[in-house]
Each structure stands twice: as C-alpha cells, then as structure tokens.
CSV table of C-alpha atoms in Angstrom, one decimal:
chain,number,residue,atom,x,y,z
A,873,UNK,CA,-0.2,-0.2,0.0
A,874,UNK,CA,1.1,3.1,-1.0
A,875,UNK,CA,2.4,5.9,2.3
A,876,UNK,CA,0.0,8.3,2.2
A,877,UNK,CA,-0.6,11.7,1.0
A,878,UNK,CA,0.1,14.7,3.8
A,879,UNK,CA,-1.8,17.9,3.3
A,880,UNK,CA,0.2,21.3,5.1
A,881,UNK,CA,-1.9,23.4,6.6
A,882,UNK,CA,-0.6,26.9,5.3
A,883,UNK,CA,-1.3,29.9,6.8
A,884,UNK,CA,-4.1,30.0,9.5
A,885,UNK,CA,-5.4,33.4,9.0
A,886,UNK,CA,-6.1,32.6,5.2
A,887,UNK,CA,-8.4,30.5,3.6
A,888,UNK,CA,-6.5,27.2,4.0
A,889,UNK,CA,-7.4,25.4,6.6
A,890,UNK,CA,-11.5,26.5,5.0
A,891,UNK,CA,-10.9,24.8,2.1
A,892,UNK,CA,-8.7,21.6,3.9
A,893,UNK,CA,-12.4,20.9,5.4
A,894,UNK,CA,-14.4,21.5,2.7
A,895,UNK,CA,-12.2,18.9,0.5
A,896,UNK,CA,-12.3,16.1,3.3
A,897,UNK,CA,-16.2,16.8,3.5
A,898,UNK,CA,-17.0,17.5,-0.1
A,899,UNK,CA,-14.5,15.3,-2.6
A,900,UNK,CA,-13.8,11.8,-0.3
A,901,UNK,CA,-12.5,10.0,-3.9
A,902,UNK,CA,-9.7,12.9,-3.9
A,903,UNK,CA,-8.9,12.7,0.3
A,904,UNK,CA,-8.3,8.9,0.6
A,905,UNK,CA,-5.9,7.9,2.5
A,906,UNK,CA,-4.2,11.6,2.9
A,907,UNK,CA,-4.3,13.4,6.3
A,908,UNK,CA,-3.2,16.6,7.4
A,909,UNK,CA,0.0,18.3,8.7
A,910,UNK,CA,-0.8,20.9,10.6
A,911,UNK,CA,-3.0,21.9,14.2
A,912,UNK,CA,-5.9,20.2,15.2
A,913,UNK,CA,-7.4,23.0,16.8
A,914,UNK,CA,-7.0,25.5,13.7
A,915,UNK,CA,-8.9,22.0,11.3
A,916,UNK,CA,-11.7,22.1,14.4
A,917,UNK,CA,-12.6,25.6,14.3
A,918,UNK,CA,-12.4,25.9,10.2
A,919,UNK,CA,-14.9,22.7,10.4
A,920,UNK,CA,-16.9,24.2,13.0
A,921,UNK,CA,-17.3,27.6,10.7
A,922,UNK,CA,-18.3,25.2,7.9
A,923,UNK,CA,-21.3,23.9,9.6
A,924,UNK,CA,-24.8,24.7,8.6
A,925,UNK,CA,-27.4,25.9,11.1
A,926,UNK,CA,-28.4,22.7,12.8
A,927,UNK,CA,-25.9,20.3,11.6
A,928,UNK,CA,-22.4,19.0,13.2
A,929,UNK,CA,-19.6,20.4,11.9
A,930,UNK,CA,-17.3,17.7,9.9
A,931,UNK,CA,-15.3,16.0,12.4
A,932,UNK,CA,-11.3,16.3,13.2
A,933,UNK,CA,-10.0,12.9,14.8
A,934,UNK,CA,-6.3,13.3,15.8
A,935,UNK,CA,-4.0,10.7,14.7
A,936,UNK,CA,-0.8,10.1,16.8
A,937,UNK,CA,1.1,8.7,13.7
A,938,UNK,CA,1.0,8.8,9.7
A,939,UNK,CA,0.5,5.3,9.7
A,940,UNK,CA,-2.8,5.8,11.2
A,941,UNK,CA,-4.0,7.9,8.6
A,942,UNK,CA,-4.6,4.9,6.7
A,943,UNK,CA,-6.9,3.3,9.1
A,944,UNK,CA,-9.0,7.0,10.4
A,945,UNK,CA,-12.8,6.9,10.5
A,946,UNK,CA,-14.7,7.5,7.5
A,947,UNK,CA,-16.2,10.5,6.9
A,948,UNK,CA,-13.7,12.6,8.9
A,949,UNK,CA,-10.7,15.1,9.0
A,950,UNK,CA,-7.6,13.2,10.2
A,951,UNK,CA,-4.7,15.8,11.3
A,952,UNK,CA,-1.0,14.6,12.7
A,953,UNK,CA,0.2,17.4,15.5
A,954,UNK,CA,2.9,18.7,13.7
A,955,UNK,CA,3.4,22.3,15.3
A,956,UNK,CA,2.7,24.2,18.6
A,957,UNK,CA,-0.7,25.2,18.4
A,958,UNK,CA,-0.4,28.7,17.0
A,959,UNK,CA,-1.9,31.4,19.3
A,960,UNK,CA,-3.5,35.2,18.5
A,961,UNK,CA,-4.0,34.5,15.1
A,962,UNK,CA,-6.3,36.9,13.8
A,963,UNK,CA,-8.0,35.7,10.7
A,964,UNK,CA,-7.2,38.0,7.6
A,965,UNK,CA,-4.3,39.9,9.1
A,966,UNK,CA,-0.7,38.9,8.6
A,967,UNK,CA,1.5,37.9,11.3
A,968,UNK,CA,4.7,36.1,12.1
A,969,UNK,CA,3.0,33.3,14.4
A,970,UNK,CA,1.2,32.5,11.3
A,971,UNK,CA,3.6,32.3,8.8
A,972,UNK,CA,5.2,30.0,11.4
A,973,UNK,CA,3.3,28.1,12.1
A,974,UNK,CA,2.7,27.9,7.9
A,975,UNK,CA,6.3,27.9,7.1
A,976,UNK,CA,6.7,24.8,10.4
A,977,UNK,CA,3.9,23.0,8.6
A,978,UNK,CA,6.2,23.2,5.0
A,979,UNK,CA,9.7,22.0,6.5
A,980,UNK,CA,8.1,19.1,8.2
A,981,UNK,CA,5.7,17.7,5.9
A,982,UNK,CA,9.2,17.9,3.0
A,983,UNK,CA,11.0,15.9,5.3
A,984,UNK,CA,8.6,13.5,6.1
A,985,UNK,CA,8.4,12.8,2.3
A,986,UNK,CA,12.3,12.7,1.8
A,987,UNK,CA,12.1,10.0,4.2
A,988,UNK,CA,9.8,8.0,2.4
A,989,UNK,CA,7.2,8.5,5.0
A,990,UNK,CA,5.1,10.4,3.2
A,991,UNK,CA,3.9,9.7,-1.2
A,992,UNK,CA,3.8,13.6,-1.8
A,993,UNK,CA,3.0,16.6,-0.1
A,994,UNK,CA,0.0,18.8,-0.8
A,995,UNK,CA,0.7,22.3,0.1
A,996,UNK,CA,-2.7,24.9,1.5
A,997,UNK,CA,-1.7,28.6,0.4
A,998,UNK,CA,0.5,30.6,2.6
A,999,UNK,CA,1.4,33.6,3.2
A,1000,UNK,CA,5.1,35.5,2.0
A,1001,UNK,CA,5.1,38.7,3.5
A,1002,UNK,CA,4.0,36.7,6.2
A,1003,UNK,CA,6.8,34.1,6.3
A,1004,UNK,CA,9.4,36.3,6.1
A,1005,UNK,CA,8.2,38.1,9.0
A,1006,UNK,CA,8.3,34.7,11.5
A,1007,UNK,CA,12.0,34.2,9.6
A,1008,UNK,CA,12.0,32.5,7.3
A,1009,UNK,CA,14.7,33.0,4.4
A,1010,UNK,CA,13.2,32.0,1.5
A,1011,UNK,CA,10.2,33.5,-1.3
A,1012,UNK,CA,7.9,31.4,-1.0
A,1013,UNK,CA,7.4,27.1,-0.9
A,1014,UNK,CA,9.4,26.6,-4.1
A,1015,UNK,CA,12.4,27.3,-2.3
A,1016,UNK,CA,11.9,26.4,1.1
A,1017,UNK,CA,11.4,22.7,-0.7
A,1018,UNK,CA,14.6,23.1,-2.4
A,1019,UNK,CA,17.0,23.7,1.0
A,1020,UNK,CA,15.4,20.9,2.2
A,1021,UNK,CA,16.3,18.5,-0.5
A,1022,UNK,CA,19.5,20.5,-0.7
A,1023,UNK,CA,19.9,19.8,2.9
A,1024,UNK,CA,18.9,16.0,2.9
A,1025,UNK,CA,20.6,14.8,-0.4
A,1026,UNK,CA,24.3,16.9,1.2
A,1027,UNK,CA,24.5,19.0,-1.9
A,1028,UNK,CA,24.0,22.8,-2.6
A,1029,UNK,CA,21.2,24.7,-3.7
A,1030,UNK,CA,22.3,25.4,-7.4
A,1031,UNK,CA,23.1,21.2,-7.6
A,1032,UNK,CA,19.3,20.6,-7.2
A,1033,UNK,CA,17.3,23.1,-10.2
A,1034,UNK,CA,13.7,22.9,-9.7
A,1035,UNK,CA,11.0,24.7,-11.9
A,1036,UNK,CA,7.4,25.8,-11.3
A,1037,UNK,CA,4.6,24.1,-13.6
A,1038,UNK,CA,1.3,25.5,-13.5
A,1039,UNK,CA,-1.5,23.9,-14.7
A,1040,UNK,CA,-4.7,22.6,-15.9
A,1041,UNK,CA,-7.2,20.6,-18.1
A,1042,UNK,CA,-6.1,23.0,-20.8
A,1043,UNK,CA,-3.1,24.2,-20.4
A,1044,UNK,CA,0.8,23.6,-19.2
A,1045,UNK,CA,3.5,26.2,-18.4
A,1046,UNK,CA,6.5,25.6,-17.2
A,1047,UNK,CA,8.5,29.0,-15.8
A,1048,UNK,CA,12.3,29.6,-16.0
A,1049,UNK,CA,12.4,32.0,-13.2
A,1050,UNK,CA,9.8,32.3,-10.7
A,1051,UNK,CA,9.7,34.6,-7.7
A,1052,UNK,CA,12.2,37.8,-8.8
A,1053,UNK,CA,11.7,41.0,-9.4
A,1054,UNK,CA,10.9,41.7,-13.3
A,1055,UNK,CA,13.5,43.2,-13.9
A,1056,UNK,CA,16.2,40.2,-12.7
A,1057,UNK,CA,14.3,37.7,-14.3
A,1058,UNK,CA,14.9,39.8,-17.8
A,1059,UNK,CA,18.7,39.1,-16.5
A,1060,UNK,CA,18.2,35.0,-15.6
A,1061,UNK,CA,17.2,34.7,-19.2
A,1062,UNK,CA,21.0,32.8,-19.9
A,1063,UNK,CA,21.3,29.7,-21.8
A,1064,UNK,CA,22.0,27.6,-18.6
A,1065,UNK,CA,18.8,28.4,-17.3
A,1066,UNK,CA,16.7,27.9,-20.2
A,1067,UNK,CA,18.4,24.2,-21.2
A,1068,UNK,CA,17.8,23.6,-17.2
A,1069,UNK,CA,14.3,24.3,-17.4
A,1070,UNK,CA,13.8,22.3,-21.0
A,1071,UNK,CA,15.7,18.7,-19.5
A,1072,UNK,CA,13.9,19.5,-16.0
A,1073,UNK,CA,10.2,19.5,-17.7
A,1074,UNK,CA,10.9,16.7,-20.5
A,1075,UNK,CA,12.1,14.7,-17.8
A,1076,UNK,CA,9.1,15.1,-15.0
A,1077,UNK,CA,7.1,14.8,-18.2
A,1078,UNK,CA,7.8,12.0,-20.0
A,1079,UNK,CA,7.3,10.6,-16.5
A,1080,UNK,CA,3.7,11.5,-16.1
A,1081,UNK,CA,2.7,11.4,-19.6
A,1082,UNK,CA,4.8,7.6,-21.1
A,1083,UNK,CA,5.7,9.3,-23.4
A,1084,UNK,CA,8.3,12.0,-24.5
A,1085,UNK,CA,6.2,15.5,-24.4
A,1086,UNK,CA,6.2,18.0,-27.5
A,1087,UNK,CA,6.8,21.2,-25.3
A,1088,UNK,CA,6.7,25.0,-26.8
A,1089,UNK,CA,9.4,28.0,-26.2
A,1090,UNK,CA,8.1,30.8,-25.5
A,1091,UNK,CA,10.7,34.1,-26.6
A,1092,UNK,CA,10.8,36.8,-24.0
A,1093,UNK,CA,10.4,39.6,-26.5
A,1094,UNK,CA,7.6,40.7,-28.4
A,1095,UNK,CA,7.4,38.7,-31.4
A,1096,UNK,CA,10.2,37.0,-29.9
A,1097,UNK,CA,12.1,40.2,-30.9
A,1098,UNK,CA,11.5,39.8,-35.1
A,1099,UNK,CA,14.5,38.7,-35.6
A,1100,UNK,CA,16.6,40.8,-33.6
A,1101,UNK,CA,14.4,44.1,-33.7
A,1102,UNK,CA,12.7,44.2,-30.0
A,1103,UNK,CA,15.7,42.1,-28.4
A,1104,UNK,CA,18.3,39.8,-29.5
A,1105,UNK,CA,17.7,37.1,-26.0
A,1106,UNK,CA,15.7,35.0,-28.2
A,1107,UNK,CA,19.1,34.5,-31.1
A,1108,UNK,CA,21.7,34.6,-28.4
A,1109,UNK,CA,20.5,32.4,-25.4
A,1110,UNK,CA,17.2,30.5,-26.2
A,1111,UNK,CA,17.4,29.4,-30.1
A,1112,UNK,CA,21.1,27.9,-28.4
A,1113,UNK,CA,19.8,26.5,-25.5
A,1114,UNK,CA,16.5,24.7,-27.3
A,1115,UNK,CA,18.9,23.1,-30.3
A,1116,UNK,CA,20.8,21.8,-27.3
A,1117,UNK,CA,18.3,20.2,-25.6
A,1118,UNK,CA,16.6,18.7,-29.2
A,1119,UNK,CA,20.9,17.7,-29.6
A,1120,UNK,CA,19.7,15.4,-26.5
A,1121,UNK,CA,16.5,14.0,-27.7
A,1122,UNK,CA,14.3,16.2,-25.9
A,1123,UNK,CA,10.8,17.8,-28.6
A,1124,UNK,CA,11.7,21.4,-28.1
A,1125,UNK,CA,9.9,23.5,-30.6
A,1126,UNK,CA,10.8,27.4,-30.3
A,1127,UNK,CA,11.3,30.5,-29.3
A,1128,UNK,CA,8.3,31.5,-30.2
A,1129,UNK,CA,5.8,34.5,-29.7
A,1130,UNK,CA,4.7,35.0,-26.5
A,1131,UNK,CA,1.1,36.5,-27.3
A,1132,UNK,CA,0.3,33.8,-29.0
A,1133,UNK,CA,2.3,30.3,-28.2
A,1134,UNK,CA,-0.4,29.5,-25.2
A,1135,UNK,CA,-3.2,29.6,-27.0
A,1136,UNK,CA,-1.2,27.2,-29.7
A,1137,UNK,CA,-0.7,25.1,-26.7
A,1138,UNK,CA,-3.4,24.9,-25.1
A,1139,UNK,CA,-6.3,21.6,-25.5
A,1140,UNK,CA,-9.1,21.6,-27.7
A,1141,UNK,CA,-12.4,20.6,-27.1
A,1142,UNK,CA,-11.3,19.2,-23.8
A,1143,UNK,CA,-9.3,16.8,-24.4
A,1144,UNK,CA,-5.8,17.1,-22.5
A,1145,UNK,CA,-3.2,17.2,-24.6
A,1146,UNK,CA,-4.5,17.5,-28.0
A,1147,UNK,CA,-2.9,21.4,-28.4
A,1148,UNK,CA,-0.1,21.1,-30.7
A,1149,UNK,CA,2.5,21.1,-27.0
A,1150,UNK,CA,2.1,19.3,-24.1
A,1151,UNK,CA,3.4,22.3,-22.2
A,1152,UNK,CA,5.2,25.8,-22.6
A,1153,UNK,CA,8.2,27.0,-21.3
A,1154,UNK,CA,8.1,31.0,-20.5
A,1155,UNK,CA,10.5,33.2,-19.9
A,1156,UNK,CA,9.7,34.4,-16.2
A,1157,UNK,CA,6.5,34.7,-13.5
A,1158,UNK,CA,3.8,36.6,-14.6
A,1159,UNK,CA,4.5,35.5,-18.9
A,1160,UNK,CA,3.7,31.4,-18.4
A,1161,UNK,CA,0.8,32.5,-15.0
A,1162,UNK,CA,-1.3,35.1,-16.5
A,1163,UNK,CA,-2.9,32.9,-19.5
A,1164,UNK,CA,-3.4,29.4,-17.1
A,1165,UNK,CA,-5.0,31.4,-14.4
A,1166,UNK,CA,-7.6,33.2,-16.9
A,1167,UNK,CA,-8.8,29.8,-18.1
A,1168,UNK,CA,-9.9,29.0,-14.3
A,1169,UNK,CA,-7.8,29.9,-11.2
A,1170,UNK,CA,-10.7,27.2,-9.8
A,1171,UNK,CA,-8.8,24.3,-11.6
A,1172,UNK,CA,-4.9,25.3,-12.0
A,1173,UNK,CA,-2.3,23.2,-10.0
A,1174,UNK,CA,1.0,23.8,-8.7
A,1175,UNK,CA,3.4,21.4,-9.2
A,1176,UNK,CA,7.4,22.0,-8.6
A,1177,UNK,CA,9.1,19.6,-10.6
A,1178,UNK,CA,12.5,18.5,-10.2
A,1179,UNK,CA,12.7,17.6,-6.7
A,1180,UNK,CA,12.7,14.1,-5.1
A,1181,UNK,CA,9.9,14.3,-4.2
A,1182,UNK,CA,5.9,15.2,-5.4
A,1183,UNK,CA,4.4,18.2,-4.3
A,1184,UNK,CA,1.2,19.8,-5.7
A,1185,UNK,CA,-0.8,22.9,-4.4
A,1186,UNK,CA,-3.7,25.2,-5.0
A,1187,UNK,CA,-3.7,27.4,-7.9
A,1188,UNK,CA,-4.1,31.0,-5.1
A,1189,UNK,CA,-3.2,31.9,-2.0
A,1190,UNK,CA,-4.2,32.7,1.0
A,1191,UNK,CA,-7.3,35.2,0.1
A,1192,UNK,CA,-7.0,37.0,3.6
A,1193,UNK,CA,-9.7,39.2,2.2
A,1194,UNK,CA,-12.3,36.5,2.5
A,1195,UNK,CA,-11.3,33.9,5.1
A,1196,UNK,CA,-13.2,32.9,7.3
A,1197,UNK,CA,-16.5,33.6,5.6
A,1198,UNK,CA,-16.8,30.1,4.6
A,1199,UNK,CA,-17.5,31.4,0.6
A,1200,UNK,CA,-13.6,30.2,-0.8
A,1201,UNK,CA,-13.8,27.8,-3.6
A,1202,UNK,CA,-11.8,24.3,-2.5
A,1203,UNK,CA,-11.9,23.1,-6.6
A,1204,UNK,CA,-7.7,24.0,-6.6
A,1205,UNK,CA,-7.0,22.1,-3.8
A,1206,UNK,CA,-8.8,19.0,-5.0
A,1207,UNK,CA,-7.2,19.8,-8.4
A,1208,UNK,CA,-4.1,19.3,-6.3
A,1209,UNK,CA,-4.6,16.2,-4.7
A,1210,UNK,CA,-6.0,14.2,-7.5
A,1211,UNK,CA,-3.3,15.7,-9.5
A,1212,UNK,CA,-0.4,14.3,-6.8
A,1213,UNK,CA,-2.0,11.5,-6.5
A,1214,UNK,CA,-1.3,10.5,-10.3
A,1215,UNK,CA,2.3,11.2,-9.9
A,1216,UNK,CA,2.8,9.7,-6.5
A,1217,UNK,CA,1.1,6.5,-8.2
A,1218,UNK,CA,-0.7,6.3,-4.9
C-alpha cells in the first residue's frame, strides 16, 4: 500500500484550513488516504465555521502517527499535530505567528516525504510576507522545498535545480524563473537556465505522460524578438538552448511569439494534450501564469518539478479578504490532491 499524502495547513489566518475542511467534506475520493499535517485546533475551528445551522461540524480526528492516516474513520478530517498550536491568530491578518505555523508544517512534510514516510505533499496557501516575518529566508514554498531537498541530499541548492509548473485541464506552463523582480527575471534568461528548464520539464512530463512531451518555448520579447528588432535574447540565448536540448533528444520547438504560443498549446474541446504542445516554457513568472490562471484559477494546480518528492498546491493564495466567510472555493485544492495522487502513483 502506498504511503499517505500529507496536506499542509497553510497560513492559519487565510483560507487554507477552510478549503482543507471543504475538500474532506465534499470530495472523499480526492482525500482518500490523505491527512493534514498541521494543527488540530485550527482545523476544528475551520470545520465548525463551515457547519450549517442545526448541523454538526465535519469531525476532526487527531492521529498519533502517519500510519494511522490509513485507519482513520471514514467521513472525518485526520490531523497529525506537527507544530505547537499557534496563538493569537486573527483571520485575514499577516503575522509572524501564522507564518511560522505555515512554514513549520511545510518543513515537517518535506522531511517526511524525503524520508519516504509520505508519498506526496499538497501545500495549502501560505503568505510570503508572513513567512518572512517568521524568519524563513525563502520567498515561497518552492525555494523552501528546494533547500530541504538539497540538505537531505547533501548538495548545494544550486545543484538541485527546480522549476514551477502550473497546469489545468487545458494548459501546462513551466517557468524559467519564479519569484524575482521583472528586471532580475530578464537578466535570468540565460543559456544554462533555459536548458535546465527544458531538461527538467522533459524528465517530469515524460514520466507523467508515459511518452516524450512536445515542448513549445516562448520568446522573451514581443514577437519573439522579430529577428532582433525588439531584442536579441531569442537569437543569443533561447534558440541555442533549444538546439542543445534537441541534440539530447528533447522535442523542443521555438522560440515562439509569447502572445500566441499559449493558444497553440491549449487543449481542444477539453481533450488533454490535444494542442500543438504538451507544455509551454515561459521565460518569467507572469508570462506563464497569467494564461493558465485566466483559463480558471479554480482548476489550476502548481507542481514543483525537479525535487526528489512529489509536491502540488492550489493555484491561488491565502485570500485574506474572504478568510473565515465560508465562501472560498476548494476546487483547486481538490485538483492538486488528484494530481499528487497521479504523480505519486498512489
């Protein structure tokens, strides 16, 4: 039997606990064999807040070990207490206490996954400012997980290159750079970075699809540089990286105009992988994320490629403005759970 999937708490001041409770209540197939790595009290409060008038809250059951996740009673939320109960949390408010709780849950789950105790981790949203206030020297989940993986493998962080993939039923995109300023992201478009992205994407999707993926590569500049009229990165950096990847047997094409390549890759009539490309390599964060999120943030899933573990997450943030109102949509978390199960073979 496969090891269970851990769902991290997320920022307790955001919608993470709420969408976790909704997922267990409304999507039993997706949460089968999963458990929450977090805080029992926070999940109980979230579940109670969702209870309809005159009805009991969806039960939260504390488990004592990862192994107990498989034997937890049906129709409940199994929670493993992995952090000290956070105190003084105010819904919708950034705090170091909330950031520490969120970050500590991710660290616990990452180490459990690296030890093989869990088959995958699905991370509920954390708030980057709260994470920084708690003293974590990482701008987000991806970099934190990369550092944990490097420490586990005895390597430097640079020797564990990772990439962010955002995916839904219609489109997949992988980013050359992630959380940095646009100015720095342009400078980060280098031969080695583009080639590493192509290699990581090829390996990950070949495993997931069961065949070599068709990779479309976006240019950096308008019209992919228009032959050098609008920029030279396509000719001097991106095209040479594509040629090097093709020499290794990777099916990569481009660089293509970034304002059309995503449409060419989009699945047709809801049939997965029916577009011209299975995935698009984007040169920077917003170039790749805007198209996927526009198609439906409620179905998007964030996957970290290149790690020696499976990690997925919903395609949205902590939504402090609606935390505690019971209106947050758990669809993206449910999709993240389903993708994690598929990637882990669970």
